[in-house]
Amino acid sequence: MAATFNVNAEAGLKKLDGYLLSRSYISGYQASKDDLAVYSEFSVAPPSTCTNVARWYNHIDALLKLSGVTAPGQGVKVLSSIVPETSTTDVAEAPAADDDDDSDVDLFGEETEEEKKAAEERAAKAKASTKKKESGKSSVLLDVKPWDDETDMVKLEEAVRSIKMEGLLWGASKLMPVGYGIKKLQIMMTIIDDLVSVDTLIEDHLCVEPANEYIQSCDIVAFNKI
């Protein structure tokens, strides 16, 4: 069960800031509906003085924009494991959510076994290096462009995700129209700054053989510290 925060009160905001001091997300090792639940409670962006909350908020905001929720006033309906601060009666009488409701924004699915294993390995490595200075992380949004409208975009994404290296974790992706029937791949990735150079990743891995059979060029759309 995820923690509960009243983000519109100063005490609740400070509680959330302390909670996120050693965490990247509200629960687990990747963004989930718990993050969306807390995000949707904010009427305005958090102040920069709450550095941990601001860092987390900007990261979730970037994921929402990647998923098409960008315009002001576009609401997000959230199903989460967070239990609101209500009476037992209110909870018992709450109607069950309809799994087929198309208005739900399901950006982050359940973790796969491979993702869980990778998360456990990262946690073990982090614990083993507690004596070392903690390295920063960044969230990066890439545009990956094909050669033409005949490029197999499924193969292109497979070529991107096939690139594995320590400190690199691929995230959500979607196809975006460019023009003349051509689409580009937008994909999120989380990197450990001391281990992964985005420029090197692009120049030495994405734009060389065999990936360049499908990839014509790559551009950095957004780069945020987390």
mmCIF file of C-alpha atoms in Angstrom:
data_model
loop_
_atom_site.group_PDB
_atom_site.id
_atom_site.type_symbol
_atom_site.label_atom_id
_atom_site.label_comp_id
_atom_site.label_asym_id
_atom_site.label_seq_id
_atom_site.Cartn_x
_atom_site.Cartn_y
_atom_site.Cartn_z
ATOM 1 C CA MET A 1 0.000 0.000 0.000
ATOM 2 C CA ALA A 2 1.435 3.406 -1.013
ATOM 3 C CA ALA A 3 1.788 6.281 1.443
ATOM 4 C CA THR A 4 -0.801 9.092 1.558
ATOM 5 C CA PHE A 5 0.077 12.766 1.164
ATOM 6 C CA ASN A 6 -2.005 15.934 1.400
ATOM 7 C CA VAL A 7 0.047 17.906 -1.133
ATOM 8 C CA ASN A 8 -2.107 21.028 -0.857
ATOM 9 C CA ALA A 9 -1.030 21.512 2.763
ATOM 10 C CA GLU A 10 2.479 22.631 3.722
ATOM 11 C CA ALA A 11 2.927 19.731 6.154
ATOM 12 C CA GLY A 12 1.850 17.193 3.528
ATOM 13 C CA LEU A 13 4.188 18.716 0.938
ATOM 14 C CA LYS A 14 7.133 18.523 3.357
ATOM 15 C CA LYS A 15 6.214 14.913 4.149
ATOM 16 C CA LEU A 16 6.248 14.052 0.431
ATOM 17 C CA ASP A 17 9.571 15.873 -0.064
ATOM 18 C CA GLY A 18 11.168 13.807 2.698
ATOM 19 C CA TYR A 19 9.612 10.610 1.330
ATOM 20 C CA LEU A 20 11.114 11.223 -2.131
ATOM 21 C CA LEU A 21 14.576 11.997 -0.746
ATOM 22 C CA SER A 22 15.675 8.396 -1.328
ATOM 23 C CA ARG A 23 13.088 7.383 -3.965
ATOM 24 C CA SER A 24 12.495 8.088 -7.635
ATOM 25 C CA TYR A 25 8.812 7.051 -7.547
ATOM 26 C CA ILE A 26 5.932 6.799 -5.059
ATOM 27 C CA SER A 27 6.149 3.011 -5.110
ATOM 28 C CA GLY A 28 8.379 0.462 -6.839
ATOM 29 C CA TYR A 29 11.192 1.035 -9.293
ATOM 30 C CA GLN A 30 9.215 2.587 -12.147
ATOM 31 C CA ALA A 31 6.373 5.070 -12.593
ATOM 32 C CA SER A 32 2.971 3.651 -11.696
ATOM 33 C CA LYS A 33 -0.622 4.675 -11.085
ATOM 34 C CA ASP A 34 0.390 5.626 -7.540
ATOM 35 C CA ASP A 35 2.525 8.393 -9.051
ATOM 36 C CA LEU A 36 -0.418 9.522 -11.181
ATOM 37 C CA ALA A 37 -2.671 9.559 -8.101
ATOM 38 C CA VAL A 38 -0.346 11.900 -6.201
ATOM 39 C CA TYR A 39 0.389 13.982 -9.326
ATOM 40 C CA SER A 40 -3.331 14.562 -9.927
ATOM 41 C CA GLU A 41 -3.674 16.043 -6.419
ATOM 42 C CA PHE A 42 -1.524 19.059 -7.376
ATOM 43 C CA SER A 43 -3.524 22.111 -8.445
ATOM 44 C CA VAL A 44 -0.271 23.899 -9.377
ATOM 45 C CA ALA A 45 3.329 22.766 -9.786
ATOM 46 C CA PRO A 46 5.227 22.377 -6.475
ATOM 47 C CA PRO A 47 7.672 25.139 -5.441
ATOM 48 C CA SER A 48 11.342 24.709 -6.350
ATOM 49 C CA THR A 49 12.224 24.871 -2.645
ATOM 50 C CA CYS A 50 10.865 21.328 -2.351
ATOM 51 C CA THR A 51 13.643 19.947 -4.524
ATOM 52 C CA ASN A 52 12.697 16.259 -4.299
ATOM 53 C CA VAL A 53 9.022 16.883 -5.048
ATOM 54 C CA ALA A 54 9.859 19.251 -7.916
ATOM 55 C CA ARG A 55 12.248 16.698 -9.452
ATOM 56 C CA TRP A 56 9.632 13.922 -9.205
ATOM 57 C CA TYR A 57 6.791 16.167 -10.469
ATOM 58 C CA ASN A 58 8.748 17.273 -13.573
ATOM 59 C CA HIS A 59 9.587 13.637 -14.400
ATOM 60 C CA ILE A 60 5.947 12.460 -14.161
ATOM 61 C CA ASP A 61 4.842 15.551 -16.104
ATOM 62 C CA ALA A 62 7.261 14.601 -18.918
ATOM 63 C CA LEU A 63 5.866 11.046 -19.018
ATOM 64 C CA LEU A 64 2.307 12.384 -19.259
ATOM 65 C CA LYS A 65 3.268 14.690 -22.140
ATOM 66 C CA LEU A 66 4.895 11.752 -23.928
ATOM 67 C CA SER A 67 1.596 9.871 -23.584
ATOM 68 C CA GLY A 68 -0.421 12.713 -25.118
ATOM 69 C CA VAL A 69 -1.803 14.384 -21.948
ATOM 70 C CA THR A 70 -0.440 17.878 -22.641
ATOM 71 C CA ALA A 71 -3.197 20.459 -22.863
ATOM 72 C CA PRO A 72 -4.333 22.414 -19.769
ATOM 73 C CA GLY A 73 -7.586 21.042 -18.444
ATOM 74 C CA GLN A 74 -7.108 17.518 -19.750
ATOM 75 C CA GLY A 75 -7.958 15.500 -16.683
ATOM 76 C CA VAL A 76 -6.379 12.231 -15.640
ATOM 77 C CA LYS A 77 -8.559 9.560 -14.083
ATOM 78 C CA VAL A 78 -6.402 7.420 -11.819
ATOM 79 C CA LEU A 79 -6.765 3.958 -10.339
ATOM 80 C CA SER A 80 -4.103 3.406 -7.690
ATOM 81 C CA SER A 81 -3.185 1.504 -4.569
ATOM 82 C CA ILE A 82 -3.233 4.697 -2.484
ATOM 83 C CA VAL A 83 -5.983 4.658 0.161
ATOM 84 C CA PRO A 84 -7.465 8.155 0.650
ATOM 85 C CA GLU A 85 -7.998 9.521 4.135
ATOM 86 C CA THR A 86 -11.736 8.744 4.404
ATOM 87 C CA SER A 87 -13.911 6.773 6.771
ATOM 88 C CA THR A 88 -14.341 3.015 6.502
ATOM 89 C CA THR A 89 -17.953 3.536 5.397
ATOM 90 C CA ASP A 90 -16.922 5.799 2.512
ATOM 91 C CA VAL A 91 -14.405 3.255 1.304
ATOM 92 C CA ALA A 92 -16.878 0.381 1.518
ATOM 93 C CA GLU A 93 -19.560 2.283 -0.455
ATOM 94 C CA ALA A 94 -17.215 3.452 -3.225
ATOM 95 C CA PRO A 95 -18.276 1.927 -6.581
ATOM 96 C CA ALA A 96 -15.898 -0.511 -8.231
ATOM 97 C CA ALA A 97 -13.869 0.887 -11.108
ATOM 98 C CA ASP A 98 -14.799 -0.308 -14.589
ATOM 99 C CA ASP A 99 -11.766 -2.013 -16.119
ATOM 100 C CA ASP A 100 -13.109 -1.251 -19.595
ATOM 101 C CA ASP A 101 -13.478 2.498 -19.015
ATOM 102 C CA ASP A 102 -11.690 4.137 -21.942
ATOM 103 C CA SER A 103 -11.263 7.373 -19.953
ATOM 104 C CA ASP A 104 -8.632 5.755 -17.714
ATOM 105 C CA VAL A 105 -5.080 6.691 -18.672
ATOM 106 C CA ASP A 106 -3.024 3.527 -18.364
ATOM 107 C CA LEU A 107 0.505 4.796 -19.019
ATOM 108 C CA PHE A 108 2.402 2.338 -16.927
ATOM 109 C CA GLY A 109 1.565 -1.368 -17.053
ATOM 110 C CA GLU A 110 2.571 -4.051 -14.612
ATOM 111 C CA GLU A 111 6.273 -4.812 -14.345
ATOM 112 C CA THR A 112 7.458 -7.825 -16.318
ATOM 113 C CA GLU A 113 9.639 -10.472 -14.717
ATOM 114 C CA GLU A 114 12.597 -9.134 -16.687
ATOM 115 C CA GLU A 115 11.978 -5.601 -15.406
ATOM 116 C CA LYS A 116 11.622 -6.820 -11.823
ATOM 117 C CA LYS A 117 14.868 -8.777 -12.103
ATOM 118 C CA ALA A 118 16.643 -5.755 -13.556
ATOM 119 C CA ALA A 119 15.299 -3.575 -10.739
ATOM 120 C CA GLU A 120 16.510 -6.044 -8.115
ATOM 121 C CA GLU A 121 19.960 -6.134 -9.712
ATOM 122 C CA ARG A 122 20.141 -2.335 -9.718
ATOM 123 C CA ALA A 123 19.099 -2.227 -6.068
ATOM 124 C CA ALA A 124 21.791 -4.771 -5.140
ATOM 125 C CA LYS A 125 24.465 -2.791 -6.990
ATOM 126 C CA ALA A 126 23.345 0.414 -5.298
ATOM 127 C CA LYS A 127 23.550 -1.213 -1.867
ATOM 128 C CA ALA A 128 27.037 -2.566 -2.599
ATOM 129 C CA SER A 129 28.323 0.896 -3.518
ATOM 130 C CA THR A 130 27.010 2.804 -0.483
ATOM 131 C CA LYS A 131 30.504 4.063 0.312
ATOM 132 C CA LYS A 132 30.752 5.741 -3.084
ATOM 133 C CA LYS A 133 29.212 9.105 -3.831
ATOM 134 C CA GLU A 134 25.706 8.623 -5.204
ATOM 135 C CA SER A 135 25.602 9.266 -8.938
ATOM 136 C CA GLY A 136 22.874 11.430 -10.427
ATOM 137 C CA LYS A 137 20.197 10.142 -12.777
ATOM 138 C CA SER A 138 18.543 11.740 -15.780
ATOM 139 C CA SER A 139 15.362 11.152 -17.752
ATOM 140 C CA VAL A 140 15.885 11.551 -21.506
ATOM 141 C CA LEU A 141 13.328 11.691 -24.337
ATOM 142 C CA LEU A 142 14.706 10.696 -27.769
ATOM 143 C CA ASP A 143 13.367 11.157 -31.292
ATOM 144 C CA VAL A 144 14.462 8.217 -33.478
ATOM 145 C CA LYS A 145 13.809 8.790 -37.190
ATOM 146 C CA PRO A 146 13.599 6.097 -39.898
ATOM 147 C CA TRP A 147 14.955 6.307 -43.433
ATOM 148 C CA ASP A 148 11.553 6.439 -45.129
ATOM 149 C CA ASP A 149 7.908 5.378 -44.941
ATOM 150 C CA GLU A 150 8.863 1.791 -45.850
ATOM 151 C CA THR A 151 11.070 1.313 -42.775
ATOM 152 C CA ASP A 152 9.737 -1.393 -40.440
ATOM 153 C CA MET A 153 9.085 0.602 -37.240
ATOM 154 C CA VAL A 154 8.732 -2.572 -35.160
ATOM 155 C CA LYS A 155 12.228 -3.643 -36.214
ATOM 156 C CA LEU A 156 13.466 -0.103 -35.577
ATOM 157 C CA GLU A 157 12.213 -0.153 -31.974
ATOM 158 C CA GLU A 158 13.660 -3.645 -31.465
ATOM 159 C CA ALA A 159 17.031 -2.328 -32.669
ATOM 160 C CA VAL A 160 16.843 0.535 -30.166
ATOM 161 C CA ARG A 161 15.849 -1.622 -27.200
ATOM 162 C CA SER A 162 18.463 -4.259 -28.077
ATOM 163 C CA ILE A 163 21.164 -1.828 -26.931
ATOM 164 C CA LYS A 164 22.069 -2.809 -23.361
ATOM 165 C CA MET A 165 24.582 -1.137 -21.072
ATOM 166 C CA GLU A 166 25.077 -0.571 -17.366
ATOM 167 C CA GLY A 167 23.145 2.465 -16.164
ATOM 168 C CA LEU A 168 20.652 2.493 -19.086
ATOM 169 C CA LEU A 169 16.951 1.634 -18.757
ATOM 170 C CA TRP A 170 14.550 2.018 -21.689
ATOM 171 C CA GLY A 171 11.032 3.210 -20.854
ATOM 172 C CA ALA A 172 7.748 4.099 -22.561
ATOM 173 C CA SER A 173 7.590 4.754 -26.313
ATOM 174 C CA LYS A 174 5.152 5.806 -29.016
ATOM 175 C CA LEU A 175 5.077 6.497 -32.767
ATOM 176 C CA MET A 176 4.601 10.112 -33.874
ATOM 177 C CA PRO A 177 3.696 11.272 -37.414
ATOM 178 C CA VAL A 178 6.345 13.307 -39.250
ATOM 179 C CA GLY A 179 4.778 13.750 -42.687
ATOM 180 C CA TYR A 180 4.371 12.058 -46.058
ATOM 181 C CA GLY A 181 3.357 8.837 -44.313
ATOM 182 C CA ILE A 182 6.569 8.733 -42.253
ATOM 183 C CA LYS A 183 6.485 8.202 -38.491
ATOM 184 C CA LYS A 184 9.233 8.601 -35.903
ATOM 185 C CA LEU A 185 9.755 6.746 -32.635
ATOM 186 C CA GLN A 186 9.707 8.749 -29.391
ATOM 187 C CA ILE A 187 11.181 6.769 -26.512
ATOM 188 C CA MET A 188 11.998 7.554 -22.868
ATOM 189 C CA MET A 189 15.105 6.300 -21.131
ATOM 190 C CA THR A 190 16.552 6.678 -17.650
ATOM 191 C CA ILE A 191 20.328 6.877 -17.342
ATOM 192 C CA ILE A 192 22.920 7.022 -14.572
ATOM 193 C CA ASP A 193 24.908 10.109 -15.507
ATOM 194 C CA ASP A 194 28.332 8.730 -14.560
ATOM 195 C CA LEU A 195 27.823 5.546 -16.581
ATOM 196 C CA VAL A 196 25.978 6.597 -19.738
ATOM 197 C CA SER A 197 26.744 9.402 -22.203
ATOM 198 C CA VAL A 198 23.750 10.127 -24.444
ATOM 199 C CA ASP A 199 25.984 11.470 -27.224
ATOM 200 C CA THR A 200 28.088 8.293 -27.151
ATOM 201 C CA LEU A 201 24.936 6.142 -27.098
ATOM 202 C CA ILE A 202 23.666 7.868 -30.247
ATOM 203 C CA GLU A 203 26.963 8.078 -32.158
ATOM 204 C CA ASP A 204 28.447 4.663 -31.255
ATOM 205 C CA HIS A 205 25.333 2.495 -30.951
ATOM 206 C CA LEU A 206 22.135 3.920 -32.509
ATOM 207 C CA CYS A 207 23.617 5.419 -35.700
ATOM 208 C CA VAL A 208 26.020 2.616 -36.624
ATOM 209 C CA GLU A 209 25.563 -0.947 -37.880
ATOM 210 C CA PRO A 210 23.396 -2.898 -37.414
ATOM 211 C CA ALA A 211 20.928 -0.335 -35.960
ATOM 212 C CA ASN A 212 21.424 2.153 -38.812
ATOM 213 C CA GLU A 213 19.728 -0.294 -41.167
ATOM 214 C CA TYR A 214 16.509 1.169 -39.745
ATOM 215 C CA ILE A 215 17.650 4.391 -38.002
ATOM 216 C CA GLN A 216 18.421 7.465 -40.074
ATOM 217 C CA SER A 217 19.056 9.888 -37.162
ATOM 218 C CA CYS A 218 18.428 10.524 -33.454
ATOM 219 C CA ASP A 219 17.687 13.766 -31.594
ATOM 220 C CA ILE A 220 17.407 14.618 -27.892
ATOM 221 C CA VAL A 221 13.950 16.145 -27.262
ATOM 222 C CA ALA A 222 14.149 16.518 -23.460
ATOM 223 C CA PHE A 223 16.820 15.957 -20.814
ATOM 224 C CA ASN A 224 15.809 16.239 -17.152
ATOM 225 C CA LYS A 225 17.669 15.463 -13.942
ATOM 226 C CA ILE A 226 15.751 13.160 -11.566
#
